mmCIF file of C-alpha atoms in Angstrom:
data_model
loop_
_atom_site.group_PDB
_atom_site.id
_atom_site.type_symbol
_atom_site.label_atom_id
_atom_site.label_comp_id
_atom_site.label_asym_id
_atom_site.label_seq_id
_atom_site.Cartn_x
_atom_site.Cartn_y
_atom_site.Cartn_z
ATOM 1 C CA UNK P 1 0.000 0.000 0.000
ATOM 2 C CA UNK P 2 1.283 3.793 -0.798
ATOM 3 C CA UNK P 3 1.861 5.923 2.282
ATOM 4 C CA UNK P 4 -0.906 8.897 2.724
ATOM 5 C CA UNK P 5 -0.536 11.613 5.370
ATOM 6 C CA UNK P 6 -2.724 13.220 6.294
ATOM 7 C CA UNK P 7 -2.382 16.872 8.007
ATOM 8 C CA UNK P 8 -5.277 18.908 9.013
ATOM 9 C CA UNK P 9 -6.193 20.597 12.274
ATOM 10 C CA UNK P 10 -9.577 19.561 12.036
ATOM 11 C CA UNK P 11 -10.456 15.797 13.534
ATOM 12 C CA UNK P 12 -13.749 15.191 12.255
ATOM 13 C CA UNK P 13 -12.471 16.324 8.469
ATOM 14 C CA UNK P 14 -9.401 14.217 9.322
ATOM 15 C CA UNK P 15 -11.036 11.399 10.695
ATOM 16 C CA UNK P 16 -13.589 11.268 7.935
ATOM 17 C CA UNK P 17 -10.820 11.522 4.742
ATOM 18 C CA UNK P 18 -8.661 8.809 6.613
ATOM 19 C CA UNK P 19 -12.170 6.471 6.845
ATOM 20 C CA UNK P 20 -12.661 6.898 2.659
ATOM 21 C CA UNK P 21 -8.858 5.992 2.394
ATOM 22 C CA UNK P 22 -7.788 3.363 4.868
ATOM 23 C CA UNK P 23 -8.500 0.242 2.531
ATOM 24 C CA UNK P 24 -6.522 1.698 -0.340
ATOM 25 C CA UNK P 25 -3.532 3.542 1.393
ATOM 26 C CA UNK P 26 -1.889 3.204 4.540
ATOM 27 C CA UNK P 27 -2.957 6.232 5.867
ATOM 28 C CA UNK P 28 -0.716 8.725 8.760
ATOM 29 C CA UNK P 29 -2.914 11.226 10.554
ATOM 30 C CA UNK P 30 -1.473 14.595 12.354
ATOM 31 C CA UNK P 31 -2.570 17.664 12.930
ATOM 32 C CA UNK P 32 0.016 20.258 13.200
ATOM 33 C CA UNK P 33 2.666 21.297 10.754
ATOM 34 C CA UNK P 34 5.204 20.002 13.238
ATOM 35 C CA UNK P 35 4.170 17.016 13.658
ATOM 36 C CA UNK P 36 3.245 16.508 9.344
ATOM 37 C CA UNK P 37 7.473 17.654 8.788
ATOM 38 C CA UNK P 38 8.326 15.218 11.310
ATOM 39 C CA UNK P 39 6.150 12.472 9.798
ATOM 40 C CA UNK P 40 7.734 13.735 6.090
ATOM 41 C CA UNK P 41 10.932 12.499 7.457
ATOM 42 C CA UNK P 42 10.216 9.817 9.074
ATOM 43 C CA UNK P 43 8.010 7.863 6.762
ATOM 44 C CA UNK P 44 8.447 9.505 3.769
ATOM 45 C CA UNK P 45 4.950 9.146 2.261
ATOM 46 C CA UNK P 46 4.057 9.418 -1.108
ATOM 47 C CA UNK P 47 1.036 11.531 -1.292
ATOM 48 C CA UNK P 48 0.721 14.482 0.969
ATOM 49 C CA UNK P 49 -3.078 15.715 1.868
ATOM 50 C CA UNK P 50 -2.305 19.024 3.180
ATOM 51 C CA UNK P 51 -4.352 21.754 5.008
ATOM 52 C CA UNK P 52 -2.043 25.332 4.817
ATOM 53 C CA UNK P 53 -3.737 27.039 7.611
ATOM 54 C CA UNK P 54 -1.862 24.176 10.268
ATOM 55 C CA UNK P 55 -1.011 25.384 13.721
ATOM 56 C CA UNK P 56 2.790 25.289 14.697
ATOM 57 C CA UNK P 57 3.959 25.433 11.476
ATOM 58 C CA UNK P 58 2.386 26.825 8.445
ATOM 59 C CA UNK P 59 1.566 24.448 5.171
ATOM 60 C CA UNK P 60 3.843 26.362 2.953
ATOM 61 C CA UNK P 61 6.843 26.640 5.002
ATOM 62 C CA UNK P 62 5.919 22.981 6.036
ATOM 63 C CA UNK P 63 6.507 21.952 2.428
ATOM 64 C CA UNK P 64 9.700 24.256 1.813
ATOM 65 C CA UNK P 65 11.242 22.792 4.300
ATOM 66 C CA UNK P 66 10.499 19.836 2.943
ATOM 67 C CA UNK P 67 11.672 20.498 -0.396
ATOM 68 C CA UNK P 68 15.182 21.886 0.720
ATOM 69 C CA UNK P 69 15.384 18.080 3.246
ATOM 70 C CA UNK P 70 14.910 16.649 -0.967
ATOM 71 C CA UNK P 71 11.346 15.330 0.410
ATOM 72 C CA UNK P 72 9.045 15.735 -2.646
ATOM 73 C CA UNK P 73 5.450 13.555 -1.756
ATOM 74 C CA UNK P 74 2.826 14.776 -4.186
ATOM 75 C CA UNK P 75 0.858 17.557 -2.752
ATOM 76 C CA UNK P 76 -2.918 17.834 -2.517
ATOM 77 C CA UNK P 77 -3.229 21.489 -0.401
ATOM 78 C CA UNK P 78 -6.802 22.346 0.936
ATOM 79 C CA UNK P 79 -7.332 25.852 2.232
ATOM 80 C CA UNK P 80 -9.865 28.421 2.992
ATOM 81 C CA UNK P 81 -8.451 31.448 1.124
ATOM 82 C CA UNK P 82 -7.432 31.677 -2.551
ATOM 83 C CA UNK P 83 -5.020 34.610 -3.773
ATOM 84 C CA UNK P 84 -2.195 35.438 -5.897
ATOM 85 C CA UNK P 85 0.338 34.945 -2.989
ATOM 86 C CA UNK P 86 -0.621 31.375 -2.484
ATOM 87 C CA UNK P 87 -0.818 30.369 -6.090
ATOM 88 C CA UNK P 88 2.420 31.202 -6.842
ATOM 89 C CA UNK P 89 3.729 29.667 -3.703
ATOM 90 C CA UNK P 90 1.702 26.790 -5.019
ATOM 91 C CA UNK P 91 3.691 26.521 -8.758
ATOM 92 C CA UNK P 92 6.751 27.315 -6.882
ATOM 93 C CA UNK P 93 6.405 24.249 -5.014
ATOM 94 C CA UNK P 94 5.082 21.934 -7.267
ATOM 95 C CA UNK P 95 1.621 21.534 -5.577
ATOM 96 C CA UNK P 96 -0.623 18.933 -8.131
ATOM 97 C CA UNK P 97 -3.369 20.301 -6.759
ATOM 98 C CA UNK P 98 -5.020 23.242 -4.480
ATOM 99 C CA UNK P 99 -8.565 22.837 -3.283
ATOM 100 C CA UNK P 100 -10.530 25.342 -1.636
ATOM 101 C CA UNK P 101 -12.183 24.358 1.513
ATOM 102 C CA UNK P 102 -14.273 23.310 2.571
ATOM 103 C CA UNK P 103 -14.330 20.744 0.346
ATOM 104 C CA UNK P 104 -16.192 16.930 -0.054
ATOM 105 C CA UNK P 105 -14.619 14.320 1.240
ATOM 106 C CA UNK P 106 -15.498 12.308 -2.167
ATOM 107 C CA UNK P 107 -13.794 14.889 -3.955
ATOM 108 C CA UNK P 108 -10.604 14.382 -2.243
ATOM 109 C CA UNK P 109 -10.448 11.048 -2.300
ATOM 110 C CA UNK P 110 -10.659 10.990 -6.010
ATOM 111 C CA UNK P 111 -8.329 13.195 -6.553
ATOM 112 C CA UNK P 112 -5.742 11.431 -4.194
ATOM 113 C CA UNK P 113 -6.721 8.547 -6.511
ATOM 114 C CA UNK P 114 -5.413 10.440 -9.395
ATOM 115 C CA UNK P 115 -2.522 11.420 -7.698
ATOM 116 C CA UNK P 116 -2.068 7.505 -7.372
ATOM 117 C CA UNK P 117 -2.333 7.060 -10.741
ATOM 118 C CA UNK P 118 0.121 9.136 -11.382
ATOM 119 C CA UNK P 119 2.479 7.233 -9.059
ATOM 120 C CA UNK P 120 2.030 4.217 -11.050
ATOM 121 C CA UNK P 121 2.211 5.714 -14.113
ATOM 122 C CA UNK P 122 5.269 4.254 -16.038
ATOM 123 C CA UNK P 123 8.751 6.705 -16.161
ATOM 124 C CA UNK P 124 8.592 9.341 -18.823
ATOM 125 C CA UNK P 125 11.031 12.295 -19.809
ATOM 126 C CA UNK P 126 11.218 14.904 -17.161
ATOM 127 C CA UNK P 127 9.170 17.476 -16.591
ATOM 128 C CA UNK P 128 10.977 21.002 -17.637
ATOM 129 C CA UNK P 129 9.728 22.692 -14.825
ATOM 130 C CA UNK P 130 10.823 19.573 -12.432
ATOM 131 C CA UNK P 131 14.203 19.386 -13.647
ATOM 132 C CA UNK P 132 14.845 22.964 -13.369
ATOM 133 C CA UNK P 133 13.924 23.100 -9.827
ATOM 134 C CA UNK P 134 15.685 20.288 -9.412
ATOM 135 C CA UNK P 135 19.087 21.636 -10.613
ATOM 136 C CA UNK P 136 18.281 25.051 -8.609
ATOM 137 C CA UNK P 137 17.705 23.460 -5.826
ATOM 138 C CA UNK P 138 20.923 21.302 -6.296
ATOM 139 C CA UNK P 139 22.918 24.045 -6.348
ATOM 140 C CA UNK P 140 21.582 25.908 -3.053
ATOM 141 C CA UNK P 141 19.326 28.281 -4.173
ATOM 142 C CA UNK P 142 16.631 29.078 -1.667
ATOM 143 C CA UNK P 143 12.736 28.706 -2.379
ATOM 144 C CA UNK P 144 12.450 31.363 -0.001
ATOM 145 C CA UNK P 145 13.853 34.172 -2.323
ATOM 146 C CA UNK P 146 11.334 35.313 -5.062
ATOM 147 C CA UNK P 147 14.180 34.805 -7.254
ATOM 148 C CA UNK P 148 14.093 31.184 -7.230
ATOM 149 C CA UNK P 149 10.146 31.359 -8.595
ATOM 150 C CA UNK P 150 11.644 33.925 -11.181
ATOM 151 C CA UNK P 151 15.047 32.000 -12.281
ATOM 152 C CA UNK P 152 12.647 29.119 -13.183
ATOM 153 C CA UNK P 153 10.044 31.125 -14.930
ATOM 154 C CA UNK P 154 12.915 32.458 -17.171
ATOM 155 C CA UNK P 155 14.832 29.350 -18.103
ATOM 156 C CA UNK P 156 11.471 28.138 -18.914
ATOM 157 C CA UNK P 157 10.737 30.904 -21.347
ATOM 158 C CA UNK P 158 14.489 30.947 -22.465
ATOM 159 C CA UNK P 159 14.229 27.626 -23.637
ATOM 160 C CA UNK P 160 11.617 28.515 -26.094
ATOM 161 C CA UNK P 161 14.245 31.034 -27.752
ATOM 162 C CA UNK P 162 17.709 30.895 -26.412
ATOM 163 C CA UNK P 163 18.996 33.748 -27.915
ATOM 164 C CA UNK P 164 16.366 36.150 -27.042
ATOM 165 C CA UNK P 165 17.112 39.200 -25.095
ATOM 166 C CA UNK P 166 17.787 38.831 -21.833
ATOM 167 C CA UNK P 167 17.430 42.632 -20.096
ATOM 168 C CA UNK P 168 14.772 43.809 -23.110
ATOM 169 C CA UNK P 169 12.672 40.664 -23.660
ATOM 170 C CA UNK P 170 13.141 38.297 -20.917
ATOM 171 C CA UNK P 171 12.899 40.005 -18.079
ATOM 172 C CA UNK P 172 9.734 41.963 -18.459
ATOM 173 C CA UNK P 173 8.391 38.776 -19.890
ATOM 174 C CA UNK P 174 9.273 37.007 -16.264
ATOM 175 C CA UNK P 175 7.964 40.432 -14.569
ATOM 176 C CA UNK P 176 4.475 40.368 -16.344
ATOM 177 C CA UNK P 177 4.330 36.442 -15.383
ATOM 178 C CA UNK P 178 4.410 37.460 -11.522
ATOM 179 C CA UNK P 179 3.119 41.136 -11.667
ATOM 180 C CA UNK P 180 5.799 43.036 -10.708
ATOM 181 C CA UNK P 181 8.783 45.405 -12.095
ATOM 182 C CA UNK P 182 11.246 44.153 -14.713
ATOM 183 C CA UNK P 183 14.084 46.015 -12.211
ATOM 184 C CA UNK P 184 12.613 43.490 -9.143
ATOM 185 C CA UNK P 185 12.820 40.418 -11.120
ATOM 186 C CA UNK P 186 16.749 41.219 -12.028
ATOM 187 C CA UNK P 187 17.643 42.298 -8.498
ATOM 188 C CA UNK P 188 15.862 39.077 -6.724
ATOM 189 C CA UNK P 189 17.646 36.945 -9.472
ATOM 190 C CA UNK P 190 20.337 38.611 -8.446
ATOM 191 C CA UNK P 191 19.910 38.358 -4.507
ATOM 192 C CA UNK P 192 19.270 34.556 -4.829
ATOM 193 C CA UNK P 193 22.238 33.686 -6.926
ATOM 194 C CA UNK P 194 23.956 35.799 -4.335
ATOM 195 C CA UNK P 195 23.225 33.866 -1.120
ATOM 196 C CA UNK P 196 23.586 30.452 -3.411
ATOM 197 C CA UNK P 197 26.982 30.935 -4.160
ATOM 198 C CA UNK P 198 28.773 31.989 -0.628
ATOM 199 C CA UNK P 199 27.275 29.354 0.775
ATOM 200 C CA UNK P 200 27.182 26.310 -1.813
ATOM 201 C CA UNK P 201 28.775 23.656 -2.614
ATOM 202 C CA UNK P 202 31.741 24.728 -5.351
ATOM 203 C CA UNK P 203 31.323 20.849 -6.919
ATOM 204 C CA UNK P 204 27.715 20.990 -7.341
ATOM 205 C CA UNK P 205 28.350 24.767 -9.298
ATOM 206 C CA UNK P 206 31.084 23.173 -11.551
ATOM 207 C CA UNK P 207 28.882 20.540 -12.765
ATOM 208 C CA UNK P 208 27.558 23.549 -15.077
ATOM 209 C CA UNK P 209 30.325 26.030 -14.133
ATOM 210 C CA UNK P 210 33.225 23.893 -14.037
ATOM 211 C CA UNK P 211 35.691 27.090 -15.078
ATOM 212 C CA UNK P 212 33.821 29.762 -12.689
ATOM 213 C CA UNK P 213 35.781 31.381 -9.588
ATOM 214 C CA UNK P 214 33.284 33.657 -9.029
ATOM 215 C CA UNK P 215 29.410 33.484 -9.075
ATOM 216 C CA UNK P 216 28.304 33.807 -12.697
ATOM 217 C CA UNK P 217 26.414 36.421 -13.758
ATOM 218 C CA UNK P 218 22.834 36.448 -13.722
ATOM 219 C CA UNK P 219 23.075 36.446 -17.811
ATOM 220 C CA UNK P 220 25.685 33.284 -17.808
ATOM 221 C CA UNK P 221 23.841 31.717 -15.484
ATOM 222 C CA UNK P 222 20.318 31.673 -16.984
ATOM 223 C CA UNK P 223 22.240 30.904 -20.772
ATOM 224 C CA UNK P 224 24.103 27.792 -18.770
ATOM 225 C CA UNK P 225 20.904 26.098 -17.002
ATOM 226 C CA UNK P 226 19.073 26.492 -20.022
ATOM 227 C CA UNK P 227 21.444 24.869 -22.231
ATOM 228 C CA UNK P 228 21.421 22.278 -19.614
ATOM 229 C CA UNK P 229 17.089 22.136 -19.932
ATOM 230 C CA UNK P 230 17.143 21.772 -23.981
ATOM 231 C CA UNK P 231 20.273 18.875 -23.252
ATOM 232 C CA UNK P 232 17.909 16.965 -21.100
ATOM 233 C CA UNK P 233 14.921 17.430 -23.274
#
């Protein structure tokens, strides 16, 4: 049986959602964001059922923490509000899906199915935006800075049309992506590439910097991963 945790603050819901699961997943109950990130590490689950609005320790920087302990379960989040913030926390952090609660049980429980499914679904090339966040978080760089969110969008878009402009076309095209200023998106690439190199590690950098002795800059950097994306493609 697949490993399903379960973390919401409310026992009824919980209670209920682990009933309409139990014969198809062994199922882990909690019901604070402490308690889910120690059950992450302990048992490693495969599918995640996640309120955000936990006590302790909020869902997001529950599954950031996560992320940077290499702990990737697929994510179903459930939470009350909806807003810009939280979808783009929830594409930053590879959430399959977000629900807004409340929500049926029924509902859930097919869609943890699907995640399931998904599971068993035989290997297939790499998802762009997966390997990308894999090889940024490989070399250090913190989902914490909005630069991180932006250094993917833009490899993303730069592998459409690597020789594209970076300052002119690139970006504002990242900057109209998140709503904000072109000058933001080039000082928190900046920032994040920044704190990533003083305190990484040199030998994962020289995988695709094996000649750099200091940080790259954000233009080499962005032309280097991407060359990297269309390799693995």
């Amino acid at each position: 049986m697949r490993k399903l945790l379960i973390a919401d603050c409310n026992e009824d819901y919980r209670t209920a959602l682990a009933n309409a699961l139990q014969d198809q997943y062994h199922v882990i109950c909690c019901r604070t964001g402490t308690e889910a990130l120690e059950l992450l590490r302990l048992e490693n689950p495969e599918i995640l059922v996640l309120e955000l609005m936990l006590p302790e320790l909020d869902g997001l920087t529950l599954l950031e923490r996560a992320c940077s302990d290499g702990i990737r379960p697929m994510v179903l989040a459930m939470t009350p509000i909806l807003s810009g913030y939280v979808y783009s926390c929830a594409q930053r952090l590879n959430i399959e899906y977000l629900v807004r609660k409340p929500c049926d049980i029924h509902a859930i429980a097919s869609r943890v199915t699907d995640l399931s499914q998904r599971l068993a679904a035989p290997p297939s090339k790499k998802d762009p935006a997966a390997y990308v966040t894999e090889v940024l978080l490989s070399l250090g760089i913190s989902t914490k800075h909005n630069g991180f969110a932006y250094l993917r969008e833009a490899v993303l878009l730069m592998s459409s049309d690597p020789a594209q402009s970076i300052t002119k076309v690139l970006y504002p095209a990242v900057a109209h992506a998140f709503g904000c200023q072109k000058g933001n998106v080039e000082r928190s690439i900046r920032t994040a590439l920044d704190c990533a190199w003083e305190r990484g590690d040199r030998q994962r950098w020289s995988r695709f910097f094996p000649d750099a002795l200091q940080r790259p800059s954000n233009a080499v950097f962005l032309s280097r991963i991407t060359q990297a994306l269309l390799l693995e493609e």
